[in-house]
PDB file of C-alpha atoms in Angstrom:
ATOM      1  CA  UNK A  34      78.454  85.727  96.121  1.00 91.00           C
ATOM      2  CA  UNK A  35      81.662  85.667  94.646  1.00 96.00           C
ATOM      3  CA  UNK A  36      84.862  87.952  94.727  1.00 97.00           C
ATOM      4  CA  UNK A  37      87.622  88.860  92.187  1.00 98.00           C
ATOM      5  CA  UNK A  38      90.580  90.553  94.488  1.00 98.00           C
ATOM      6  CA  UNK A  39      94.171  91.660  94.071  1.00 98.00           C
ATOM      7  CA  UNK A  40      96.421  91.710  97.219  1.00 98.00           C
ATOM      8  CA  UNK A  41      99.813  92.760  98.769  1.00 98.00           C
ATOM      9  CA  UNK A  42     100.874  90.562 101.425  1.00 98.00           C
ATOM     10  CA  UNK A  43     103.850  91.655 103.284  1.00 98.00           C
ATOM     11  CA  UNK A  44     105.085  90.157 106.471  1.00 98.00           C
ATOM     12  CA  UNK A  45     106.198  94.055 108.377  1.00 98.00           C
ATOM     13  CA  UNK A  46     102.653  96.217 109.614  1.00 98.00           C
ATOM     14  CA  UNK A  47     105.035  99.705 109.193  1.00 98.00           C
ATOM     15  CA  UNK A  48     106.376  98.637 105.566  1.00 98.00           C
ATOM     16  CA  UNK A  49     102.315  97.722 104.961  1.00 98.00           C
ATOM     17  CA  UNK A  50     101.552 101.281 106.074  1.00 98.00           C
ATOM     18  CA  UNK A  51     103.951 102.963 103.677  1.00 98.00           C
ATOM     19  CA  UNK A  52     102.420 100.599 100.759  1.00 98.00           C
ATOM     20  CA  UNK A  53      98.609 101.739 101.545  1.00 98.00           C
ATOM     21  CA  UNK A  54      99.767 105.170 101.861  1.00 98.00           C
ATOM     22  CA  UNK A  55     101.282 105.199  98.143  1.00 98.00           C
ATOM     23  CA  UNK A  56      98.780 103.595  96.790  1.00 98.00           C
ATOM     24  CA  UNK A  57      95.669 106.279  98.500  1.00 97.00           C
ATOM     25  CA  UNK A  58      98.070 109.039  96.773  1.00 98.00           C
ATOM     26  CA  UNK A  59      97.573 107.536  93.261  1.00 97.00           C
ATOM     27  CA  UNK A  60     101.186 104.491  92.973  1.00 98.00           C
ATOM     28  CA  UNK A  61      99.069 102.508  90.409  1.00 98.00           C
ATOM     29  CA  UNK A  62      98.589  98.911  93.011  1.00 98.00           C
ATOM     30  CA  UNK A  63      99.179  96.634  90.160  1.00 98.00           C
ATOM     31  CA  UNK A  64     102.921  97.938  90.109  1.00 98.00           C
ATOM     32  CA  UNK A  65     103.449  98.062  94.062  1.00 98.00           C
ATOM     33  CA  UNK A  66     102.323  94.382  94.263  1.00 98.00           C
ATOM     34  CA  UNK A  67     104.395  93.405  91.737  1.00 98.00           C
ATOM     35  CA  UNK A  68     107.198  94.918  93.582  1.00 98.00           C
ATOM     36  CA  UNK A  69     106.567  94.478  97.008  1.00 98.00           C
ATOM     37  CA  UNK A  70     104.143  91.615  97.499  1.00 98.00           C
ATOM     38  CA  UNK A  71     105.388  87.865  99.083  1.00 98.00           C
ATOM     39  CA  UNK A  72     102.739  85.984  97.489  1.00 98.00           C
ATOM     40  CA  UNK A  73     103.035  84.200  94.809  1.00 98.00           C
ATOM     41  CA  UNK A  74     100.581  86.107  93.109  1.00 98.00           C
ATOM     42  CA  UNK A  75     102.889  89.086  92.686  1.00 98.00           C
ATOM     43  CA  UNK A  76     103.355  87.768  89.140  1.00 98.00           C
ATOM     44  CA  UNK A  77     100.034  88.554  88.086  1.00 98.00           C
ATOM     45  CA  UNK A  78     100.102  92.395  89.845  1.00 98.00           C
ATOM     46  CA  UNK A  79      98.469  90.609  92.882  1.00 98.00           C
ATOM     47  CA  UNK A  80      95.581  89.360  91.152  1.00 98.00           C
ATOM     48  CA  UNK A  81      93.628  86.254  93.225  1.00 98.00           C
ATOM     49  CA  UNK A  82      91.098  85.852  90.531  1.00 98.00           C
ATOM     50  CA  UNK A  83      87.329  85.056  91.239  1.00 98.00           C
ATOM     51  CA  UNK A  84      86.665  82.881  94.645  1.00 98.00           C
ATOM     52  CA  UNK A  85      83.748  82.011  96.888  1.00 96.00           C
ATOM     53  CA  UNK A  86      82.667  82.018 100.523  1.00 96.00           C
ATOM     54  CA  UNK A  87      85.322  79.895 102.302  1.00 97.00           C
ATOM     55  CA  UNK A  88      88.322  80.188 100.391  1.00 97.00           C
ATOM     56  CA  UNK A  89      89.740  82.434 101.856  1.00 97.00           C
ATOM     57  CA  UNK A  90      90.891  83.448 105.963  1.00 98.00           C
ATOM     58  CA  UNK A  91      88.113  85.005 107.490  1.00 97.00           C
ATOM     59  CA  UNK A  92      89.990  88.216 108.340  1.00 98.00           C
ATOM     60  CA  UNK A  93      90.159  88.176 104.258  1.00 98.00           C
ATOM     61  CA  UNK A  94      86.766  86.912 103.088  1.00 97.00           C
ATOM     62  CA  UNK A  95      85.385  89.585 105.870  1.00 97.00           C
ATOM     63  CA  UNK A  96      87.383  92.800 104.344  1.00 97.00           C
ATOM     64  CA  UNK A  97      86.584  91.670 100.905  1.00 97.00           C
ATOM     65  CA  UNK A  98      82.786  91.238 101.668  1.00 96.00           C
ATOM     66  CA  UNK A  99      82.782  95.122 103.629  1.00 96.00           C
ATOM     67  CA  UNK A 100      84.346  96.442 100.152  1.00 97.00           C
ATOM     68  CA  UNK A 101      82.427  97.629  97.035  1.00 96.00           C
ATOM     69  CA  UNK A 102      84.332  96.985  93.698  1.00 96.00           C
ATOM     70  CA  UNK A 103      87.219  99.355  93.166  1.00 96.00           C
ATOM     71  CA  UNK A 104      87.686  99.694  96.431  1.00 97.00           C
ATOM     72  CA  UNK A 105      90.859  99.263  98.472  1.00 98.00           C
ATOM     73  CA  UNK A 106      91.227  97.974 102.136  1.00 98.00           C
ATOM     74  CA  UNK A 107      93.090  99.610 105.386  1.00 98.00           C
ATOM     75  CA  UNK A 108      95.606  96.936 106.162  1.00 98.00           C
ATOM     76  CA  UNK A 109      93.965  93.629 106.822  1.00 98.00           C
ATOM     77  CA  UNK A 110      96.432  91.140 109.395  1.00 98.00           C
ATOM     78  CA  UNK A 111      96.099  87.419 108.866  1.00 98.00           C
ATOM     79  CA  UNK A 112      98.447  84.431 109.728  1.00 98.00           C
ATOM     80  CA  UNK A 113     100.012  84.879 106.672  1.00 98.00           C
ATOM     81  CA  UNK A 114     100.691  88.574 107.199  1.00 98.00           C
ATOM     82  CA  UNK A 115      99.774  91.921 106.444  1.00 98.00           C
ATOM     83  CA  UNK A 116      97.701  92.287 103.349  1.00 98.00           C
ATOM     84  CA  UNK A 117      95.963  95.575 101.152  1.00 98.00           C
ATOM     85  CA  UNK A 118      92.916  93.814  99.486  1.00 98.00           C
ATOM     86  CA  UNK A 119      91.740  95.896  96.251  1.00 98.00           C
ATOM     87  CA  UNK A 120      88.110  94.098  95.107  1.00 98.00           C
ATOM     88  CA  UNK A 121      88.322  93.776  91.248  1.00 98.00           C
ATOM     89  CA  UNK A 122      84.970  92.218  90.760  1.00 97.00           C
ATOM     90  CA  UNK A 123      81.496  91.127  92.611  1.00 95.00           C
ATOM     91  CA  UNK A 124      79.396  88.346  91.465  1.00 94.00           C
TER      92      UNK A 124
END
């Protein structure tokens, strides 16, 4: 199986909570990463492109694998900080 993801990563849980609320009353998640995210791949509206078992932190790889395409994650917390997953593609 592989996954094609998007993600916010942000390193406060109460700023995360504001994010996931915007986004589950319609903020387009593209734009939100692009304005909020820390990761690098903010550039690209959060987009992680396609990746396989392993490449990611299990708290990650896990919410990714529980979602069905489209969907978009509660607020997943890693070592890296808090991150809203949106799965963009199962293979």
């Amino acid at each position: 199986m592989e996954w094609r993801a998007s993600h916010i990563l942000v390193k406060d849980r109460s700023l995360a909570q504001e994010l996931l609320k915007k986004i589950k009353q319609g903020a387009n998640f593209e734009s939100v990463a692009r304005e909020f995210s820390t990761c690098p791949s903010k550039s690209k509206g959060g987009d992680l492109g396609w990746f396989g078992p392993g490449k990611m932190v299990k708290p990650f790889e896990d919410a990714v694998n529980r979602l069905g395409n489209g969907s978009v994650s509660d607020i997943v917390s890693t070592q890296f900080g808090y991150h809203i997953i949106k799965v963009t593609g199962k293979k």
